[in-house]
Every structure is written in structure tokens, then in C-alpha cells.
mmCIF file of C-alpha atoms in Angstrom:
data_model
loop_
_atom_site.group_PDB
_atom_site.id
_atom_site.type_symbol
_atom_site.label_atom_id
_atom_site.label_comp_id
_atom_site.label_asym_id
_atom_site.label_seq_id
_atom_site.Cartn_x
_atom_site.Cartn_y
_atom_site.Cartn_z
ATOM 1 C CA MET A 1362 -0.265 0.029 -0.213
ATOM 2 C CA ARG A 1363 1.324 3.171 -1.064
ATOM 3 C CA SER A 1364 1.486 6.127 1.924
ATOM 4 C CA THR A 1365 -0.492 9.030 1.838
ATOM 5 C CA MET A 1366 0.683 11.990 0.206
ATOM 6 C CA ILE A 1367 -2.377 14.411 0.766
ATOM 7 C CA ASP A 1368 -5.889 13.960 2.619
ATOM 8 C CA VAL A 1369 -8.323 16.139 2.221
ATOM 9 C CA ILE A 1370 -11.119 15.786 4.884
ATOM 10 C CA ASP A 1371 -14.685 17.555 4.898
ATOM 11 C CA LEU A 1372 -13.109 20.704 3.434
ATOM 12 C CA ARG A 1373 -15.365 23.673 3.847
ATOM 13 C CA LYS A 1374 -15.200 27.090 2.197
ATOM 14 C CA SER A 1375 -17.719 30.141 1.531
ATOM 15 C CA PHE A 1376 -16.647 33.517 0.336
ATOM 16 C CA GLY A 1377 -19.208 35.451 1.756
ATOM 17 C CA GLU A 1378 -22.881 34.029 1.337
ATOM 18 C CA LEU A 1379 -21.807 31.542 -1.486
ATOM 19 C CA GLU A 1380 -20.441 28.128 -0.262
ATOM 20 C CA VAL A 1381 -17.564 27.063 -2.794
ATOM 21 C CA LEU A 1382 -16.680 24.122 -0.777
ATOM 22 C CA GLY A 1383 -19.496 22.263 0.710
ATOM 23 C CA GLY A 1384 -17.497 19.354 2.406
ATOM 24 C CA ILE A 1385 -14.811 18.038 0.139
ATOM 25 C CA SER A 1386 -12.897 14.582 1.210
ATOM 26 C CA PHE A 1387 -10.357 12.818 -0.887
ATOM 27 C CA THR A 1388 -7.193 11.364 -0.490
ATOM 28 C CA VAL A 1389 -3.938 11.172 -3.055
ATOM 29 C CA ARG A 1390 -1.178 8.355 -2.041
ATOM 30 C CA THR A 1391 2.202 8.660 -3.137
ATOM 31 C CA GLY A 1392 2.941 8.230 -6.816
ATOM 32 C CA GLU A 1393 -0.503 9.047 -8.151
ATOM 33 C CA LEU A 1394 -2.167 11.597 -10.472
ATOM 34 C CA MET A 1395 -5.297 12.726 -9.200
ATOM 35 C CA ALA A 1396 -7.405 14.883 -11.906
ATOM 36 C CA ILE A 1397 -10.178 17.133 -10.631
ATOM 37 C CA ILE A 1398 -12.572 17.776 -13.463
ATOM 38 C CA GLY A 1399 -16.075 19.411 -13.487
ATOM 39 C CA PRO A 1400 -17.878 22.818 -15.010
ATOM 40 C CA SER A 1401 -16.107 26.389 -14.261
ATOM 41 C CA GLY A 1402 -17.055 27.639 -10.878
ATOM 42 C CA SER A 1403 -17.282 24.084 -9.141
ATOM 43 C CA GLY A 1404 -14.461 24.578 -6.749
ATOM 44 C CA LYS A 1405 -11.834 22.719 -8.096
ATOM 45 C CA SER A 1406 -9.103 25.543 -8.196
ATOM 46 C CA THR A 1407 -10.110 26.652 -4.568
ATOM 47 C CA VAL A 1408 -9.171 23.185 -3.725
ATOM 48 C CA LEU A 1409 -5.653 23.478 -4.553
ATOM 49 C CA ARG A 1410 -5.002 26.774 -3.348
ATOM 50 C CA CYS A 1411 -6.613 25.501 0.327
ATOM 51 C CA ILE A 1412 -4.183 22.687 0.019
ATOM 52 C CA ASN A 1413 -1.329 24.891 0.151
ATOM 53 C CA ARG A 1414 -2.996 27.741 2.149
ATOM 54 C CA LEU A 1415 -3.390 30.634 -0.613
ATOM 55 C CA GLU A 1416 -7.042 30.649 0.375
ATOM 56 C CA GLU A 1417 -7.790 29.759 4.302
ATOM 57 C CA ALA A 1418 -10.571 26.945 4.539
ATOM 58 C CA ASP A 1419 -13.246 27.501 6.802
ATOM 59 C CA SER A 1420 -13.373 24.205 8.331
ATOM 60 C CA GLY A 1421 -12.032 20.554 7.507
ATOM 61 C CA THR A 1422 -8.698 18.724 7.567
ATOM 62 C CA ILE A 1423 -5.601 19.134 5.403
ATOM 63 C CA ILE A 1424 -2.804 16.753 5.679
ATOM 64 C CA VAL A 1425 0.037 16.856 3.301
ATOM 65 C CA ASN A 1426 2.844 14.826 3.535
ATOM 66 C CA GLY A 1427 2.089 14.281 7.320
ATOM 67 C CA TYR A 1428 2.005 17.753 8.179
ATOM 68 C CA ASN A 1429 -1.528 19.390 9.067
ATOM 69 C CA VAL A 1430 -1.706 22.340 7.045
ATOM 70 C CA ARG A 1431 -4.411 24.551 8.919
ATOM 71 C CA CYS A 1432 -2.396 24.379 11.953
ATOM 72 C CA PRO A 1433 -1.199 27.833 13.197
ATOM 73 C CA GLY A 1434 2.090 26.521 13.863
ATOM 74 C CA THR A 1435 2.922 24.939 10.531
ATOM 75 C CA ASN A 1436 5.870 25.965 8.437
ATOM 76 C CA MET A 1437 3.662 26.817 5.045
ATOM 77 C CA SER A 1438 7.431 27.967 3.314
ATOM 78 C CA TYR A 1439 8.223 24.095 4.025
ATOM 79 C CA VAL A 1440 5.335 22.783 2.939
ATOM 80 C CA ARG A 1441 5.042 24.649 0.106
ATOM 81 C CA ALA A 1442 8.615 23.881 -0.769
ATOM 82 C CA GLU A 1443 7.371 19.910 -0.525
ATOM 83 C CA VAL A 1444 4.400 20.289 -2.315
ATOM 84 C CA GLY A 1445 4.675 22.519 -5.663
ATOM 85 C CA MET A 1446 2.087 24.382 -7.718
ATOM 86 C CA VAL A 1447 1.610 25.471 -11.646
ATOM 87 C CA PHE A 1448 -0.448 28.093 -11.970
ATOM 88 C CA GLN A 1449 -2.530 28.937 -15.297
ATOM 89 C CA GLN A 1450 -1.103 32.214 -15.751
ATOM 90 C CA PHE A 1451 2.516 31.049 -15.393
ATOM 91 C CA ASN A 1452 3.659 33.961 -12.752
ATOM 92 C CA LEU A 1453 7.383 33.983 -13.883
ATOM 93 C CA PHE A 1454 9.171 37.335 -12.953
ATOM 94 C CA PRO A 1455 9.104 39.273 -16.370
ATOM 95 C CA HIS A 1456 12.792 40.611 -15.368
ATOM 96 C CA MET A 1457 14.539 37.341 -14.717
ATOM 97 C CA THR A 1458 15.609 34.916 -17.441
ATOM 98 C CA ALA A 1459 14.124 31.756 -17.504
ATOM 99 C CA LEU A 1460 17.474 30.055 -15.332
ATOM 100 C CA ASP A 1461 16.718 32.870 -12.889
ATOM 101 C CA ASN A 1462 13.264 32.226 -12.646
ATOM 102 C CA VAL A 1463 14.037 28.165 -12.004
ATOM 103 C CA THR A 1464 16.841 28.932 -10.025
ATOM 104 C CA LEU A 1465 15.602 31.367 -7.656
ATOM 105 C CA GLY A 1466 13.650 28.841 -5.020
ATOM 106 C CA PRO A 1467 16.334 26.759 -4.610
ATOM 107 C CA ARG A 1468 18.617 29.091 -3.741
ATOM 108 C CA LYS A 1469 16.207 31.339 -1.418
ATOM 109 C CA VAL A 1470 14.494 28.011 -0.143
ATOM 110 C CA ARG A 1471 16.596 24.901 -0.199
ATOM 111 C CA GLY A 1472 19.884 27.060 0.461
ATOM 112 C CA MET A 1473 21.732 25.707 -2.437
ATOM 113 C CA SER A 1474 24.629 27.520 -3.767
ATOM 114 C CA ARG A 1475 24.282 29.722 -7.313
ATOM 115 C CA ARG A 1476 26.537 27.170 -8.762
ATOM 116 C CA GLU A 1477 24.297 24.348 -7.537
ATOM 117 C CA ALA A 1478 21.376 25.738 -8.408
ATOM 118 C CA GLU A 1479 22.067 27.083 -12.032
ATOM 119 C CA GLU A 1480 23.087 23.387 -12.597
ATOM 120 C CA LEU A 1481 20.031 21.776 -11.366
ATOM 121 C CA GLY A 1482 18.100 24.715 -12.770
ATOM 122 C CA MET A 1483 19.846 23.851 -16.650
ATOM 123 C CA GLN A 1484 19.247 19.785 -15.912
ATOM 124 C CA LEU A 1485 15.582 20.789 -15.490
ATOM 125 C CA LEU A 1486 15.549 23.157 -18.500
ATOM 126 C CA ARG A 1487 17.001 20.188 -20.586
ATOM 127 C CA LYS A 1488 14.243 18.057 -19.078
ATOM 128 C CA VAL A 1489 11.393 20.445 -20.082
ATOM 129 C CA GLY A 1490 13.243 20.985 -23.386
ATOM 130 C CA LEU A 1491 14.013 24.347 -22.790
ATOM 131 C CA ALA A 1492 18.273 24.655 -22.237
ATOM 132 C CA ASP A 1493 18.438 26.379 -25.446
ATOM 133 C CA LYS A 1494 16.049 29.081 -23.893
ATOM 134 C CA ALA A 1495 17.982 29.706 -20.670
ATOM 135 C CA SER A 1496 18.951 33.052 -21.216
ATOM 136 C CA ASN A 1497 15.902 34.062 -22.639
ATOM 137 C CA TYR A 1498 13.167 36.350 -20.782
ATOM 138 C CA PRO A 1499 9.674 35.460 -20.121
ATOM 139 C CA GLU A 1500 8.323 38.193 -22.974
ATOM 140 C CA GLN A 1501 10.424 36.118 -25.580
ATOM 141 C CA LEU A 1502 9.090 32.657 -24.675
ATOM 142 C CA SER A 1503 5.883 31.585 -26.007
ATOM 143 C CA GLY A 1504 2.952 30.640 -23.584
ATOM 144 C CA GLY A 1505 3.809 26.880 -23.965
ATOM 145 C CA GLN A 1506 7.497 27.662 -22.941
ATOM 146 C CA LYS A 1507 6.349 29.846 -20.325
ATOM 147 C CA GLN A 1508 4.444 27.166 -18.672
ATOM 148 C CA ARG A 1509 7.051 24.369 -19.308
ATOM 149 C CA VAL A 1510 9.699 27.020 -17.592
ATOM 150 C CA ALA A 1511 6.998 27.288 -14.435
ATOM 151 C CA ILE A 1512 7.158 23.685 -14.296
ATOM 152 C CA ALA A 1513 10.647 23.645 -14.254
ATOM 153 C CA ARG A 1514 11.049 25.900 -11.725
ATOM 154 C CA ALA A 1515 8.074 23.947 -9.500
ATOM 155 C CA LEU A 1516 10.686 20.932 -9.961
ATOM 156 C CA ALA A 1517 13.476 22.629 -8.836
ATOM 157 C CA LEU A 1518 12.258 23.008 -5.010
ATOM 158 C CA GLN A 1519 12.601 19.027 -5.195
ATOM 159 C CA PRO A 1520 8.929 18.690 -4.315
ATOM 160 C CA LYS A 1521 7.064 15.326 -3.109
ATOM 161 C CA ALA A 1522 4.001 16.615 -5.021
ATOM 162 C CA ILE A 1523 2.933 19.035 -7.432
ATOM 163 C CA LEU A 1524 -0.586 20.660 -7.943
ATOM 164 C CA PHE A 1525 -1.621 21.844 -11.365
ATOM 165 C CA ASP A 1526 -4.477 24.416 -11.607
ATOM 166 C CA GLU A 1527 -5.371 24.355 -15.053
ATOM 167 C CA PRO A 1528 -2.138 24.556 -16.645
ATOM 168 C CA THR A 1529 -3.448 24.564 -20.367
ATOM 169 C CA SER A 1530 -6.140 26.916 -19.969
ATOM 170 C CA ALA A 1531 -4.443 29.739 -21.125
ATOM 171 C CA LEU A 1532 -2.320 28.614 -23.898
ATOM 172 C CA ASP A 1533 -3.571 28.582 -27.746
ATOM 173 C CA PRO A 1534 -4.846 25.126 -28.547
ATOM 174 C CA GLU A 1535 -1.431 24.301 -30.385
ATOM 175 C CA LEU A 1536 0.428 24.688 -27.357
ATOM 176 C CA VAL A 1537 -0.982 22.669 -25.374
ATOM 177 C CA GLY A 1538 0.390 19.268 -26.238
ATOM 178 C CA GLU A 1539 3.856 20.161 -25.085
ATOM 179 C CA VAL A 1540 2.966 21.132 -21.946
ATOM 180 C CA LEU A 1541 0.746 17.677 -21.169
ATOM 181 C CA SER A 1542 3.702 16.083 -22.553
ATOM 182 C CA VAL A 1543 5.896 17.038 -19.789
ATOM 183 C CA MET A 1544 3.078 16.170 -17.324
ATOM 184 C CA ARG A 1545 2.776 12.553 -18.912
ATOM 185 C CA GLN A 1546 6.519 12.307 -18.402
ATOM 186 C CA LEU A 1547 6.385 13.363 -14.641
ATOM 187 C CA ALA A 1548 3.569 11.029 -14.256
ATOM 188 C CA GLU A 1549 5.517 8.149 -15.650
ATOM 189 C CA GLU A 1550 8.327 9.041 -13.627
ATOM 190 C CA GLY A 1551 5.812 8.494 -10.597
ATOM 191 C CA MET A 1552 5.452 12.220 -9.034
ATOM 192 C CA THR A 1553 2.507 12.676 -6.906
ATOM 193 C CA MET A 1554 0.354 15.083 -8.361
ATOM 194 C CA VAL A 1555 -3.360 16.771 -8.027
ATOM 195 C CA VAL A 1556 -4.292 17.878 -11.494
ATOM 196 C CA VAL A 1557 -7.548 20.627 -11.734
ATOM 197 C CA SER A 1558 -8.051 20.323 -15.750
ATOM 198 C CA HIS A 1559 -10.439 20.234 -18.664
ATOM 199 C CA GLU A 1560 -8.174 18.181 -21.046
ATOM 200 C CA MET A 1561 -10.216 15.279 -20.804
ATOM 201 C CA ALA A 1562 -8.103 13.023 -22.970
ATOM 202 C CA PHE A 1563 -5.383 13.875 -20.379
ATOM 203 C CA ALA A 1564 -7.414 12.840 -17.183
ATOM 204 C CA ARG A 1565 -8.734 9.414 -18.977
ATOM 205 C CA GLU A 1566 -5.374 8.355 -20.131
ATOM 206 C CA VAL A 1567 -2.760 9.713 -17.718
ATOM 207 C CA ALA A 1568 -4.501 10.123 -14.190
ATOM 208 C CA ASP A 1569 -5.017 6.798 -11.769
ATOM 209 C CA LYS A 1570 -8.360 8.308 -10.525
ATOM 210 C CA VAL A 1571 -10.601 11.386 -11.577
ATOM 211 C CA ALA A 1572 -12.653 13.235 -9.176
ATOM 212 C CA PHE A 1573 -16.088 14.989 -10.642
ATOM 213 C CA MET A 1574 -16.698 18.134 -9.021
ATOM 214 C CA ASP A 1575 -20.027 19.992 -9.472
ATOM 215 C CA GLN A 1576 -21.260 22.711 -6.847
ATOM 216 C CA GLY A 1577 -18.650 22.723 -4.629
ATOM 217 C CA GLN A 1578 -18.995 18.790 -3.709
ATOM 218 C CA ILE A 1579 -17.442 15.681 -5.269
ATOM 219 C CA VAL A 1580 -20.403 13.967 -7.125
ATOM 220 C CA GLU A 1581 -18.379 11.359 -8.300
ATOM 221 C CA GLU A 1582 -14.638 9.793 -7.781
ATOM 222 C CA GLY A 1583 -13.140 6.832 -9.034
ATOM 223 C CA PRO A 1584 -10.818 4.950 -11.813
ATOM 224 C CA PRO A 1585 -10.400 6.960 -14.928
ATOM 225 C CA GLU A 1586 -12.263 3.933 -17.008
ATOM 226 C CA GLU A 1587 -15.280 3.823 -14.825
ATOM 227 C CA LEU A 1588 -15.932 7.903 -14.774
ATOM 228 C CA PHE A 1589 -15.317 8.106 -18.648
ATOM 229 C CA GLY A 1590 -16.573 4.735 -19.567
ATOM 230 C CA ASN A 1591 -19.782 4.240 -16.993
ATOM 231 C CA PRO A 1592 -20.536 7.358 -15.258
ATOM 232 C CA LYS A 1593 -23.075 6.590 -12.557
ATOM 233 C CA GLU A 1594 -24.314 10.350 -11.463
ATOM 234 C CA PRO A 1595 -26.463 12.071 -13.982
ATOM 235 C CA ARG A 1596 -24.594 15.225 -13.494
ATOM 236 C CA LEU A 1597 -21.295 13.713 -14.358
ATOM 237 C CA ARG A 1598 -23.054 11.787 -17.610
ATOM 238 C CA ASP A 1599 -24.460 15.584 -18.593
ATOM 239 C CA PHE A 1600 -20.906 17.060 -18.071
ATOM 240 C CA LEU A 1601 -19.308 14.378 -20.466
ATOM 241 C CA ARG A 1602 -22.126 14.618 -23.090
ATOM 242 C CA ARG A 1603 -21.511 18.464 -23.264
ATOM 243 C CA VAL A 1604 -17.497 18.927 -22.909
ATOM 244 C CA LEU A 1605 -17.158 15.397 -25.108
ATOM 245 C CA ASN A 1606 -20.066 16.268 -27.927
ATOM 246 C CA PRO A 1607 -20.291 19.969 -27.955
ATOM 247 C CA ASN A 1608 -21.969 19.782 -30.957
ATOM 248 C CA ALA A 1609 -24.866 17.756 -29.873
ATOM 249 C CA CYS A 1610 -28.166 18.636 -28.912
#
């Protein structure tokens, strides 16, 4: 049995009168890729932001690599180094080269020397196919290249897991594949990942399990072959019909 990396129990979050998460529970084991799918506004991204405490949950329990995220004394800088995050909008520093963006975390958080960090940074840029762009600034990169630098930056902290918040939704369609290819490689290497995505083919082919969210709830969860091949809940069946057959009546 694999050890538990992320354990979320009865997670609740409201913004004013709007309940965004209404009691979410799930477990991600070491080496698993969990995909979270569902319509826009269903609370998917809020789940990730609560896991690394970019949003404060109202109630519930979040255990990440053995640390209780919601305890006031928890060192969140350490937790965020252990569980990286890749955002929809890249969030690269525009005044820094690709290599400098990747090496900043290891130097500031892990205490690496510049030389060590740059060796690691170049290794990771090679991994994502961008060694030749090390000295380029973000404005000189395509959207897909920026996102691959962002993935290298997350990997540079040598995390135990990575959260992906709709990593391809800001990309032109022809650039989506290059980012998903890197993510697929990470999955094959055993990186623990939680991926919020609208890329149904990726979720079906690469995820170990899929959770379908709607209206702040996990409506159905299970292996991708079950959720996509034999969905039990009417809301999931309707969602899949709309996203997989957008031109159907």
C-alpha cells in the first residue's frame, strides 16, 4: 500500500454567502495522479489553493506529507517547498531569465549555492526541452514555453508532489500538447500530482483516479475507465456529454 501524500477531510470554504466547497474529502497516495474535472465555478481551483493555504479554509482537515496545513504553527514555506504549484497564468518574474526563474527557489528556500542551483536549473530546463532558452526572458517565450519553465521552477524545489491549476487553459490550442507531454513524463516517473484540468483525454489516459466536482461537491470519484466509460451520476453524464460532444443536441 502506498503512503498517503495528501489527505483532505470535510473541507469547507465560503466567500461571503457563497459556499464554494461544501465538505470535500479525498486522498492522494504517493505516486498517484489525481485529476479533478468539472464545470467552471465548481470549486476545483479553490481546493488546490486551500491545500497550500493560498486560501484559508473555513473548516476541515488538510494533511500534506504528514503536516496539518490548517494548524497555526505549521511552517507553510516548508510545505509549499514540499508541494509545488503550477498556475494557469505562469507567474514568471518578467525581469528574470528562464534560468534565473528556475534557480530562485532552490537558492532562497533550499539554500543552494548559485552554482548548484544553476546546474540543477539547466538539468530541469533540459528535462522540459528548453535548455536553449535558459537566457531568454519570459516576453521572448511562447505561452507553452513559459508554462514549461514554470513546471521546471516547481521541480527545482525537489517537491514530493505538485498541484496543477488548469495549466493549459491560458494556452493556444497548438501549444497545449507540449505542456501535457511534460506532465505525462512526470506521471510516468512517479511524481505525485493533483491536476485541475479541462483536458479530458489527458485525465482519461494518464490519471490514476478522477474526481468530478460540481457545485462545491465531489459528485463522483473513481478510476478514469469507470468515470468516463460508465458514469453513474446524471450530472457527470451530462457534463461529459457536453464537453466530449459540444455540437450534440
